[in-house]
Short mmCIF file of C-alpha atoms in Angstrom, two decimals:
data_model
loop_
_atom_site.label_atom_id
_atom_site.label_comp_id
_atom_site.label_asym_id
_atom_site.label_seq_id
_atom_site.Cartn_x
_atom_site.Cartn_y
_atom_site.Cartn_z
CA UNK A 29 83.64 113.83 115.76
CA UNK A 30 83.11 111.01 118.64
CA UNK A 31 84.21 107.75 116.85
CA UNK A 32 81.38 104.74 116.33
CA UNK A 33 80.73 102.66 118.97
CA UNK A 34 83.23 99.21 118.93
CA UNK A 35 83.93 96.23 121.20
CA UNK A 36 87.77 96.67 122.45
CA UNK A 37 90.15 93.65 123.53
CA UNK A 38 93.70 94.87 124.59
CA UNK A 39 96.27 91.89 123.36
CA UNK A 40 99.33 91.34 125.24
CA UNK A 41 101.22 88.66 122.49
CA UNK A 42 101.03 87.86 118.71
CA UNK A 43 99.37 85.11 119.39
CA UNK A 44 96.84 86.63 121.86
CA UNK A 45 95.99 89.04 118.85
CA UNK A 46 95.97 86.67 116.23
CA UNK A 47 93.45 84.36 118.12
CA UNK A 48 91.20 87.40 119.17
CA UNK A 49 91.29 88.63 115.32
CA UNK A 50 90.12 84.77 114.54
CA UNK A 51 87.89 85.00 117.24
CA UNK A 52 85.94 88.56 116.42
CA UNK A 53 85.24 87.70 112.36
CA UNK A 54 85.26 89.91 109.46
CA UNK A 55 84.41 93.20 110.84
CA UNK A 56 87.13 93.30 113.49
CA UNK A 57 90.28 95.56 112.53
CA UNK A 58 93.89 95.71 114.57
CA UNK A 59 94.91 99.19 115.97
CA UNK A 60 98.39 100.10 116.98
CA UNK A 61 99.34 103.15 117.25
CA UNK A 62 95.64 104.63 115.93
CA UNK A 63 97.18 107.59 113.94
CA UNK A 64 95.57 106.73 110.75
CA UNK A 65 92.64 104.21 111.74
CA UNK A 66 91.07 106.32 114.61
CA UNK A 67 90.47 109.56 112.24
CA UNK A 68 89.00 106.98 109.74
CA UNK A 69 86.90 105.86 112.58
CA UNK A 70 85.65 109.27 113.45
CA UNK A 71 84.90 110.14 109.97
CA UNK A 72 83.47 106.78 109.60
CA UNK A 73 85.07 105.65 106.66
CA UNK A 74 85.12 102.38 107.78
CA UNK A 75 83.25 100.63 110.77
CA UNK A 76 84.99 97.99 111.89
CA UNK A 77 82.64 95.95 114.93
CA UNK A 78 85.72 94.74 116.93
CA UNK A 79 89.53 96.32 117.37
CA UNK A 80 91.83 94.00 118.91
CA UNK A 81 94.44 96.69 120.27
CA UNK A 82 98.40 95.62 119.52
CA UNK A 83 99.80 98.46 120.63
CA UNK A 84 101.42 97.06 123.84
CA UNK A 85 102.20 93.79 121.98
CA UNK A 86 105.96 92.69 123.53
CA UNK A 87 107.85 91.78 121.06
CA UNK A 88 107.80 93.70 118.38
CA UNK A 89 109.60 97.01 118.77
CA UNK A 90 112.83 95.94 118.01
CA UNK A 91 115.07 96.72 115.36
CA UNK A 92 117.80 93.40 114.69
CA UNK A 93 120.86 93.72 112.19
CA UNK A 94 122.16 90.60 111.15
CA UNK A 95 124.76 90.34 108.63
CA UNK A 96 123.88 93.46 107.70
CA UNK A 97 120.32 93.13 107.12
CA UNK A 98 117.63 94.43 109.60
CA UNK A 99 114.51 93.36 110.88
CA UNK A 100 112.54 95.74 111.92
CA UNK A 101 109.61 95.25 113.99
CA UNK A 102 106.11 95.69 113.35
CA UNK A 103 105.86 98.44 116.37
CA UNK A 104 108.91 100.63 115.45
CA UNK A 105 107.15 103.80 115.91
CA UNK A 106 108.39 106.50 113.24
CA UNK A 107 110.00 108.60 116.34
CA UNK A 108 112.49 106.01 116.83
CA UNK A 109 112.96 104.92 113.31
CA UNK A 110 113.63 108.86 112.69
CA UNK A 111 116.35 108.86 115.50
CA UNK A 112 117.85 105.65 114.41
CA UNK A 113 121.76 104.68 113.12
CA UNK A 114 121.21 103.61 110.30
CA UNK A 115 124.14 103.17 107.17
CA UNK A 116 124.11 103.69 104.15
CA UNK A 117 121.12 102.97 101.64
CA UNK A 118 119.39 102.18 105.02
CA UNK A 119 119.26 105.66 105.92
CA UNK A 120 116.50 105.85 103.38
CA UNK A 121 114.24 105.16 106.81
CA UNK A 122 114.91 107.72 108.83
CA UNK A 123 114.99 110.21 106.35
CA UNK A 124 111.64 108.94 104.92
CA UNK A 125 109.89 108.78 108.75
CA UNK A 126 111.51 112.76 109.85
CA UNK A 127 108.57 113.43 106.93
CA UNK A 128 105.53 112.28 108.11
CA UNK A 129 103.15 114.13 109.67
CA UNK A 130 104.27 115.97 113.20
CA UNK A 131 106.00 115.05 116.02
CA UNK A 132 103.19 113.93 118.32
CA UNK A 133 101.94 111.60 115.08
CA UNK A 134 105.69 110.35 114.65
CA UNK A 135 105.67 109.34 118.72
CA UNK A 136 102.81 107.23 118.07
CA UNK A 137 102.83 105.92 114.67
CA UNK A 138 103.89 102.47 113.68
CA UNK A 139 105.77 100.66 110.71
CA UNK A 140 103.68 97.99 110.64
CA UNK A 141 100.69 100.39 110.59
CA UNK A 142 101.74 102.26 108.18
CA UNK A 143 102.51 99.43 105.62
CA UNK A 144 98.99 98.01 106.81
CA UNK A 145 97.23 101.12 105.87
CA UNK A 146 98.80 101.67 102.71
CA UNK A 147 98.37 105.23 102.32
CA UNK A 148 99.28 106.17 98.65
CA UNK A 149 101.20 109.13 99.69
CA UNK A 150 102.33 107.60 102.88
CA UNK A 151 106.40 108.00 103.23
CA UNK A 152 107.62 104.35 104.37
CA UNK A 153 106.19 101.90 102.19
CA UNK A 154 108.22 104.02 99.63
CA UNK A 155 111.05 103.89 101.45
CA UNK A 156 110.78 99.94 102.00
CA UNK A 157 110.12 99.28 98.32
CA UNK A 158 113.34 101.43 97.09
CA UNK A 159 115.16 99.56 99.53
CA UNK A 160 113.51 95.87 98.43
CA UNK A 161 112.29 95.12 101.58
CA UNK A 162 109.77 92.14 102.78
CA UNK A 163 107.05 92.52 105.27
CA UNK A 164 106.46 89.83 107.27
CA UNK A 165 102.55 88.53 107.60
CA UNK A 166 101.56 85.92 110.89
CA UNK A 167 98.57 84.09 110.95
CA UNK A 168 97.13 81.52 112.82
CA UNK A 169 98.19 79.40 109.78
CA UNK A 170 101.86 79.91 110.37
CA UNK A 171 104.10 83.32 108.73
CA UNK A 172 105.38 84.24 105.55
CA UNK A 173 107.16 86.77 103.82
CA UNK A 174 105.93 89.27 100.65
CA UNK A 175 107.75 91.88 98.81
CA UNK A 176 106.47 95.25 99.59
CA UNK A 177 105.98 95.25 96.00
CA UNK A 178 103.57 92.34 96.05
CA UNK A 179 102.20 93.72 99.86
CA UNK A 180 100.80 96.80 97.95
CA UNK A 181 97.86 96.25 95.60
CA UNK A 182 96.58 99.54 95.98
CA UNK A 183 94.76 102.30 97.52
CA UNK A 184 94.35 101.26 101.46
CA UNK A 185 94.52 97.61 99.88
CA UNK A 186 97.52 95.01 100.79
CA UNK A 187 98.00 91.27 99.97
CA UNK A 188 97.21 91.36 104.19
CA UNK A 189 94.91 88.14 104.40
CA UNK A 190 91.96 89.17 107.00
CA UNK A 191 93.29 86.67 109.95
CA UNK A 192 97.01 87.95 109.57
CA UNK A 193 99.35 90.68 111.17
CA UNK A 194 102.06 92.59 109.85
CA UNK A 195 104.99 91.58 112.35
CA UNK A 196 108.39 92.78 111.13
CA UNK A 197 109.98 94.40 107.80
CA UNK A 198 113.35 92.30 106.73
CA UNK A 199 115.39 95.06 104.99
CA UNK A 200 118.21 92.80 102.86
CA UNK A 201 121.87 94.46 103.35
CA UNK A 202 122.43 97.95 101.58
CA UNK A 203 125.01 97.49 99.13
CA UNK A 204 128.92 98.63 99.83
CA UNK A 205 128.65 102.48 98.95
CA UNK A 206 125.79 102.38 98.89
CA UNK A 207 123.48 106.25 100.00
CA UNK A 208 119.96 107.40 100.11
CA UNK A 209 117.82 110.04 99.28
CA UNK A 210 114.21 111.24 100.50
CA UNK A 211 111.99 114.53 99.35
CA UNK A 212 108.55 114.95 99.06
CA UNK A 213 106.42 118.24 98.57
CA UNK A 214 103.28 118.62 100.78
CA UNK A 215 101.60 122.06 100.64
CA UNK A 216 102.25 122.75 104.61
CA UNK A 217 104.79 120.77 106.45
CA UNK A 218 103.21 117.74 108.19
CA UNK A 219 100.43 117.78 105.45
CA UNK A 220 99.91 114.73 103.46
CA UNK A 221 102.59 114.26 100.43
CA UNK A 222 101.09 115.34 97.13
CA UNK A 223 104.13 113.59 96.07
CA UNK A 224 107.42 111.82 97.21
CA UNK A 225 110.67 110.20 95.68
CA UNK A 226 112.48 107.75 97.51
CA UNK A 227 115.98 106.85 96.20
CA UNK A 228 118.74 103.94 96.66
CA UNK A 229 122.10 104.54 94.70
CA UNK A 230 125.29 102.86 95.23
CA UNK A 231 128.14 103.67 93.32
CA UNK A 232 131.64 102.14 92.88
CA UNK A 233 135.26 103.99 93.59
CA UNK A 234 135.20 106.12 90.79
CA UNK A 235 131.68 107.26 91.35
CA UNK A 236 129.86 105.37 88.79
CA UNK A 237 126.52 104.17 89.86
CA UNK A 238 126.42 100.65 90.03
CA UNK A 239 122.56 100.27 90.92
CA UNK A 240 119.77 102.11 91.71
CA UNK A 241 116.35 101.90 93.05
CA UNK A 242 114.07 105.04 92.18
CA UNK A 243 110.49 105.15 94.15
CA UNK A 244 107.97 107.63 93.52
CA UNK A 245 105.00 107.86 96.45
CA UNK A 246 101.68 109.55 95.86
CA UNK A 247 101.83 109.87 92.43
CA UNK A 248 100.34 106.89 91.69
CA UNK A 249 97.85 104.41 93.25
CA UNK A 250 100.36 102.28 95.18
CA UNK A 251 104.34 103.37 95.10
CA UNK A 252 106.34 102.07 91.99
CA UNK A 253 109.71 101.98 90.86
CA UNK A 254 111.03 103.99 87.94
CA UNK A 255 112.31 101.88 86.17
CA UNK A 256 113.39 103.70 83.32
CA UNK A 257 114.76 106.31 84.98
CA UNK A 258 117.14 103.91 86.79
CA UNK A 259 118.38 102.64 83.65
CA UNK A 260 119.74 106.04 82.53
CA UNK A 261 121.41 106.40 85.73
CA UNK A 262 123.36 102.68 86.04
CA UNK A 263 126.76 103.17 85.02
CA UNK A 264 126.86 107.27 85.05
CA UNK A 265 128.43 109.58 87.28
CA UNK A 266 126.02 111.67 89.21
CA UNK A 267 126.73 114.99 87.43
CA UNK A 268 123.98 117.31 86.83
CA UNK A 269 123.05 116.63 83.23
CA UNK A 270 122.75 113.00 83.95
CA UNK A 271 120.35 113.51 87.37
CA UNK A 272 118.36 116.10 84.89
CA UNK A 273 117.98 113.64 82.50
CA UNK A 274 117.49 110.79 85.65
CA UNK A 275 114.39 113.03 86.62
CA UNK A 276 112.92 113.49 83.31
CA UNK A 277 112.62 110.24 82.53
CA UNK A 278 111.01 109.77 85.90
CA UNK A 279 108.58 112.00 85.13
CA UNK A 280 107.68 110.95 81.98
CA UNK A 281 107.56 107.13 83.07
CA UNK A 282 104.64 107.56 86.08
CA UNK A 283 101.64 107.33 85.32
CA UNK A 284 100.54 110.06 87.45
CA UNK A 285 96.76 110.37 89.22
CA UNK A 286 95.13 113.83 89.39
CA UNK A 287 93.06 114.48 92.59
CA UNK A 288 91.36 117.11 93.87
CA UNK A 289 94.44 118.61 95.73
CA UNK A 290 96.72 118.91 92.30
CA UNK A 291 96.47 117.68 89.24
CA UNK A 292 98.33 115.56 87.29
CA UNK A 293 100.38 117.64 85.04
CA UNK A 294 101.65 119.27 87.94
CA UNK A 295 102.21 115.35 90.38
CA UNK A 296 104.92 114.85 86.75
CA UNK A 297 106.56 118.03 87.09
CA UNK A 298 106.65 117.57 91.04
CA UNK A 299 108.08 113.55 89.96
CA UNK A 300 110.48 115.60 88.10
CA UNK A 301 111.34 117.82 91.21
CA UNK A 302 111.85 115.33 93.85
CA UNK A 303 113.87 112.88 92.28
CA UNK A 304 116.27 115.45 91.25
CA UNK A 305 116.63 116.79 94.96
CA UNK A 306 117.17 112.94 95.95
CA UNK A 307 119.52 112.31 93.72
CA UNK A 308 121.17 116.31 94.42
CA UNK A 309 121.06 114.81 98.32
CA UNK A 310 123.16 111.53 97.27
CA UNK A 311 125.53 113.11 95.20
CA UNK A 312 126.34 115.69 97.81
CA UNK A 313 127.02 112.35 100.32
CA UNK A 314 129.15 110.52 97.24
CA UNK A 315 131.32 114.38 97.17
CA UNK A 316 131.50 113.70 101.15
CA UNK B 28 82.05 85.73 122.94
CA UNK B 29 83.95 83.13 124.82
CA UNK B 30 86.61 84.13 126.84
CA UNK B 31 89.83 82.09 127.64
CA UNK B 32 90.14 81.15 131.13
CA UNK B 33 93.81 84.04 131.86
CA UNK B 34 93.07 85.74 128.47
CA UNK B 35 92.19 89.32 127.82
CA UNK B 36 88.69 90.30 127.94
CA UNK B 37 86.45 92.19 125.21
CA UNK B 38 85.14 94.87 126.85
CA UNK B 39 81.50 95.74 125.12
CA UNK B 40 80.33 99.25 123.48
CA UNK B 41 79.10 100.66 125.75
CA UNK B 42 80.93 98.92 128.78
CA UNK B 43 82.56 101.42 130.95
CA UNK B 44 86.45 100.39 131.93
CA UNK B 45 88.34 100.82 134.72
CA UNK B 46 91.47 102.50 132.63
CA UNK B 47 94.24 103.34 135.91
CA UNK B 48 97.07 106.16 134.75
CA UNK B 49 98.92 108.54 136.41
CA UNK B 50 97.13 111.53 135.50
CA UNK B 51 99.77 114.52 136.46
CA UNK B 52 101.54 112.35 138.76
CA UNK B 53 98.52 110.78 140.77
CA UNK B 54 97.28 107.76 140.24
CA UNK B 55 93.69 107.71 138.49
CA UNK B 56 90.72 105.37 137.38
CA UNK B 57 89.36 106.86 134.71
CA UNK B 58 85.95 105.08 133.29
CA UNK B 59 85.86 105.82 129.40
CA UNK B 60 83.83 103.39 126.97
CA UNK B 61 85.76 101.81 124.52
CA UNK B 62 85.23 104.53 121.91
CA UNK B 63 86.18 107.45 124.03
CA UNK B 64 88.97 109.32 123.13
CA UNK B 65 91.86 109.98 126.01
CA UNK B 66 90.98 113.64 125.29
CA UNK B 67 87.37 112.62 125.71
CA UNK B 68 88.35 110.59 129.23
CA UNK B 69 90.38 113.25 130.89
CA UNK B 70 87.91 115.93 129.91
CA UNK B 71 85.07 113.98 131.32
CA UNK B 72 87.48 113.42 134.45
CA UNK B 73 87.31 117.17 135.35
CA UNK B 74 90.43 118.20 133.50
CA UNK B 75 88.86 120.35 131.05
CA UNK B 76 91.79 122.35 130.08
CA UNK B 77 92.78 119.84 127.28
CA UNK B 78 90.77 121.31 124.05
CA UNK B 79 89.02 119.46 121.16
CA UNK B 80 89.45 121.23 118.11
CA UNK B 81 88.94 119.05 115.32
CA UNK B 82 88.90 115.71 116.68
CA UNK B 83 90.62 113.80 113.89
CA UNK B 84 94.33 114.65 114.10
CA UNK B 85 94.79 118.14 112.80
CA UNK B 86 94.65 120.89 114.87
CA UNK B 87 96.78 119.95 117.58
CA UNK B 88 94.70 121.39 120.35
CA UNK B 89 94.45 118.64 122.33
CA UNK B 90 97.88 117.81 122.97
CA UNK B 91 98.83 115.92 126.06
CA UNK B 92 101.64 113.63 127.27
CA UNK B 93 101.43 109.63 127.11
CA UNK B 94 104.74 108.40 128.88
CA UNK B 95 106.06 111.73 128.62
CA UNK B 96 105.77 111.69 124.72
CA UNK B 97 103.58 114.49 123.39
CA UNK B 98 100.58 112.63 121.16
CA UNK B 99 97.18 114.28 120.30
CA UNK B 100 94.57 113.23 122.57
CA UNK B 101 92.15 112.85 120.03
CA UNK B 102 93.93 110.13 118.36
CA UNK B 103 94.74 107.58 121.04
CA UNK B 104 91.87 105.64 122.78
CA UNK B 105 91.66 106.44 126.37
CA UNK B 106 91.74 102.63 126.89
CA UNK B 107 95.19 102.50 125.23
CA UNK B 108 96.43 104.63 127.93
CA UNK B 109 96.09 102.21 130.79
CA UNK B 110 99.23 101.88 132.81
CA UNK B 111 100.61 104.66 131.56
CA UNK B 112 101.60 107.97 132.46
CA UNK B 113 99.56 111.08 131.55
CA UNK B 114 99.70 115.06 131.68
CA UNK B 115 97.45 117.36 130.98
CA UNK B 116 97.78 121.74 130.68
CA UNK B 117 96.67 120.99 133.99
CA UNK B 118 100.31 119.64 135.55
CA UNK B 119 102.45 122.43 134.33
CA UNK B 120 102.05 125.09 136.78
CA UNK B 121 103.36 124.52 140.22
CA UNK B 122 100.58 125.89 142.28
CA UNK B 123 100.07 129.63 141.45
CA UNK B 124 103.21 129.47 139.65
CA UNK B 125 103.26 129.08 136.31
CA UNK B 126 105.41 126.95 134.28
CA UNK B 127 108.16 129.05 132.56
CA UNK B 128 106.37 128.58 128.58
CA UNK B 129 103.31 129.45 130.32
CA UNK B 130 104.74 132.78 131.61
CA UNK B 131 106.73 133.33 128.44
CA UNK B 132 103.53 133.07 126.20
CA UNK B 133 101.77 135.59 128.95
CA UNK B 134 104.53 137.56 128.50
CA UNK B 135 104.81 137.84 124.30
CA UNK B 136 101.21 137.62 124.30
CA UNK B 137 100.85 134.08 122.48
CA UNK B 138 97.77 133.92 122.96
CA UNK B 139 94.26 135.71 121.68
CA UNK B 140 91.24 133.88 121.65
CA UNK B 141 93.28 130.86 123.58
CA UNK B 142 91.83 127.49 122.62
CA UNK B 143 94.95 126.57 120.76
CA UNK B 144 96.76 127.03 123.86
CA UNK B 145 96.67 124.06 126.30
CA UNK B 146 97.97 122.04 122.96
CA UNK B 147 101.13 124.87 122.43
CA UNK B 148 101.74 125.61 125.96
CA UNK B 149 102.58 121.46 126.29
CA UNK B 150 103.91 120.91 123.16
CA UNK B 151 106.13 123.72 123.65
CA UNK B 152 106.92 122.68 127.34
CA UNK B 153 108.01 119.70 126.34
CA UNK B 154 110.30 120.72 123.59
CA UNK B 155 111.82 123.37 126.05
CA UNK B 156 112.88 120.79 128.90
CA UNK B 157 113.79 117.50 126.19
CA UNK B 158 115.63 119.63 123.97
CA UNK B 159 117.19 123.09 125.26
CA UNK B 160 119.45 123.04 122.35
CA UNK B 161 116.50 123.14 120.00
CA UNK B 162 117.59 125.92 117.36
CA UNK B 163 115.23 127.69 115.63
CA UNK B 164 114.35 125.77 113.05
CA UNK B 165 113.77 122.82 114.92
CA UNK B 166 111.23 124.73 117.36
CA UNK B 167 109.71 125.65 114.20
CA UNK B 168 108.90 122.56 113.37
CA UNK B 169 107.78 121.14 116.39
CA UNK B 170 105.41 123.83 116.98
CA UNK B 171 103.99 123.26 112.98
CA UNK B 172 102.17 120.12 114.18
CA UNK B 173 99.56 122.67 115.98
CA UNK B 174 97.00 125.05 114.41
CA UNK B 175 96.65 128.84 115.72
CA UNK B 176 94.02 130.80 113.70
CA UNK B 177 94.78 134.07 115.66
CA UNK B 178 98.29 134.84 116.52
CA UNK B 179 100.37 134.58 113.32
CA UNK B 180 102.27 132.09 115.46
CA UNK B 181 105.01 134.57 115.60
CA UNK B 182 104.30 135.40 119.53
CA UNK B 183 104.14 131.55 119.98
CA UNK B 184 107.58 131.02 118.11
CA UNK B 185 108.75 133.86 120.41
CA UNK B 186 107.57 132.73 123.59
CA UNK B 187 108.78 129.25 123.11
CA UNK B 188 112.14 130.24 122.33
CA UNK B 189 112.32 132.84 124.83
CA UNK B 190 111.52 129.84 127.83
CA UNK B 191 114.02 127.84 126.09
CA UNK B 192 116.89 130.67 126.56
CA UNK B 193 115.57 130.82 129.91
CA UNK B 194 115.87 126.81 130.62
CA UNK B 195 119.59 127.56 129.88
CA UNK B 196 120.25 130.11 131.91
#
């Protein structure tokens, strides 16, 4: 399908975008790396009348650590995220971007993209809520920061006011022993997740866990934290009766949406599934 | 719309723009509209050996290299690629000579009805001189980001590694 005819501006700063975004009104849309707005343009899903293109934006593909915390910027395509050092809980990132879509997507994909779009079964807004992350918003107006928590409202919907622009994801420290896990189940590999489970454990010198952050993706309209499941892990060992019992109460706890790819009997048992090969994952890194 | 006196220009609809790559190592003006794909742009350019499958993302048939990065064609505006580097199916084989993934998918007979190819054969290539160590799972999923409705893929897994052993030897 040839995509609907748009009027193109190529920015070369933040605040070159930001003042053509201001400039084109409400039906203009930014494009990065285009791997998930230019197939909704050419099934016309949406029609935006202007694209201000970001995508060779300076500034914004690096990643900072500070004190342990990163920043993260808003261009990071998923290749390099993939390939990145990260420790501990942090690897949550990497492992989270090696899963979406293919390589040629991955080489052009972008963070900030990918939060923007907010893709219910998309892989790194899971990863950036189990690891409490903030996404950083710009506008005209001046920046601020949201919790990915509060940056998700649902389907393809963020808290993104229409003049601003993702710009970075601040990632707070990961926690002294602190590991990750990521598994999701798609039907073929590359194919969007029917379901994921992001996890965050850290666990003191004896192996208890001290906290944990347990993220399901796809499952429901926005990613959410299991709350309930984390309780029943805090302060066990991870043994294989506890992660069983870890996983079941995941699964019982989402609120899972059926769809017309799997339904939602089946999204539970998959909850069920993937949490227990996360937490499988970081106990085999805590035995390490 | 009002343009700032150094700042970037909208470019309209159905404005054709000057978009200069390297297309296989020679520098090239290509004139998309803003809507063209870069599939669409090198296509229209004469370089018809890049396919369009499905057009949003899937099939893989169109692959090509931005900045020596393999990305589906289909799914970056041809506008995006200005001042960058591009290469088609096209800038593999060295005159008559084909490039060594081309030969080895001649050779294990990768190929039936062939419009899958052009996106393999460069996808493949690329894995084959960035990573020679690529084992075999990793080949396998490289080459699972394109779509084959004819081979199996089994001649295509075998021709790819097959150029790889031969990149090491």
């Amino acid at each position: 399908m040839k995509l609907p005819p748009f009027a193109y501006v190529r920015a070369r700063t933040v605040d070159e975008a930001l003042a053509l975004l201001g400039e084109a009104g409400e039906g203009a849309k930014l494009l990065a790396g285009g791997q998930s707005l230019v197939p909704v343009l050419a099934y016309r899903l949406f029609r935006p009348t202007h694209l201000v293109d970001v995508d060779s934006v300076t500034g914004l593909d690096g990643i900072a650590v500070g004190n342990g915390a990163l920043e993260i910027g808003a261009l990071v395509r998923h290749a390099r995220l993939e390939r990145a050092r990260f420790d501990g809980a942090h690897r949550l990132l990497a492992l989270a971007a090696s899963h979406i879509g293919h390589v040629p997507i991955r080489a052009r994909g972008t963070l900030g993209g990918s939060l923007a779009h907010a893709d219910p079964a998309a892989e790194l807004p899971v990863a950036a809520l189990a690891l409490d992350a903030r996404v950083v918003a710009r506008s005209s107006r001046g920046e601020r920061e949201v919790a990915v928590g509060r940056f998700l409202l649902g389907p393809f919907t963020t808290a993104l006011e229409p003049d601003e622009m993702v710009v970075a994801l601040r990632v707070p420290p990961a926690a002294p022993g602190s590991h990750a896990g990521f598994r999701e189940f798609a039907v073929r590999s590359g194919d969007f997740a029917l379901a994921s489970a992001g996890v965050v454990v850290a666990c003191d010198e004896q192996g208890a866990v001290t906290s944990a952050r347990i993220v399901v993706g796809g499952v429901e309209p926005v990613p959410r934290r299991m709350s309930d499941a984390e309780d029943v892990l805090i302060g066990e060992l991870l043994r294989a009766d506890t992660i069983a019992a870890v996983a079941g109460a995941a699964s019982v706890s989402c609120e899972a949406v059926g769809d017309r790819n799997v339904d939602a009997d089946t999204r539970r048992d998959l909850v069920a599934a993937l949490v227990r090969a996360a937490l499988i994952d970081v106990q085999a890194e805590v035995a390490a | 719309m009002s343009e700032a006196a150094s700042g970037p220009r909208w470019h309209d609809p159905d404005e054709r723009v000057a978009v200069e790559v390297v297309l296989n190592g020679l520098p090239t003006t290509l004139h998309p509209s803003p809507r063209w794909t870069l599939a669409d742009a090198v296509r229209e350019h004469g370089l018809t050996g890049t396919h369009l499958g499905c057009e949003h993302g899937v099939c893989g048939a169109c692959t090509v290299l931005l900045d020596g990065e393999p990305v589906r064609a289909c799914l970056v505006l041809a506008v995006q690629a200005a001042e960058r580097r591009v290469e088609t199916v096209e800038g593999l084989a060295d005159g008559d000579e084909l490039h060594p993934v081309q030969a080895a998918f001649r050779e294990h007979r990768a190929l039936q009805c062939g419009f899958c190819t052009p996106g393999f054969v460069v996808l493949a290539a690329w894995l084959v001189e960035r990573e020679p160590e690529a084992d075999l799972e990793r080949v396998r999923e490289v080459l699972s980001s394109n779509l084959c409705r004819c081979t199996g893929y089994g001649p295509i897994l075998a021709a790819t590694l097959a150029a790889r052993e031969g990149n090491d030897a």
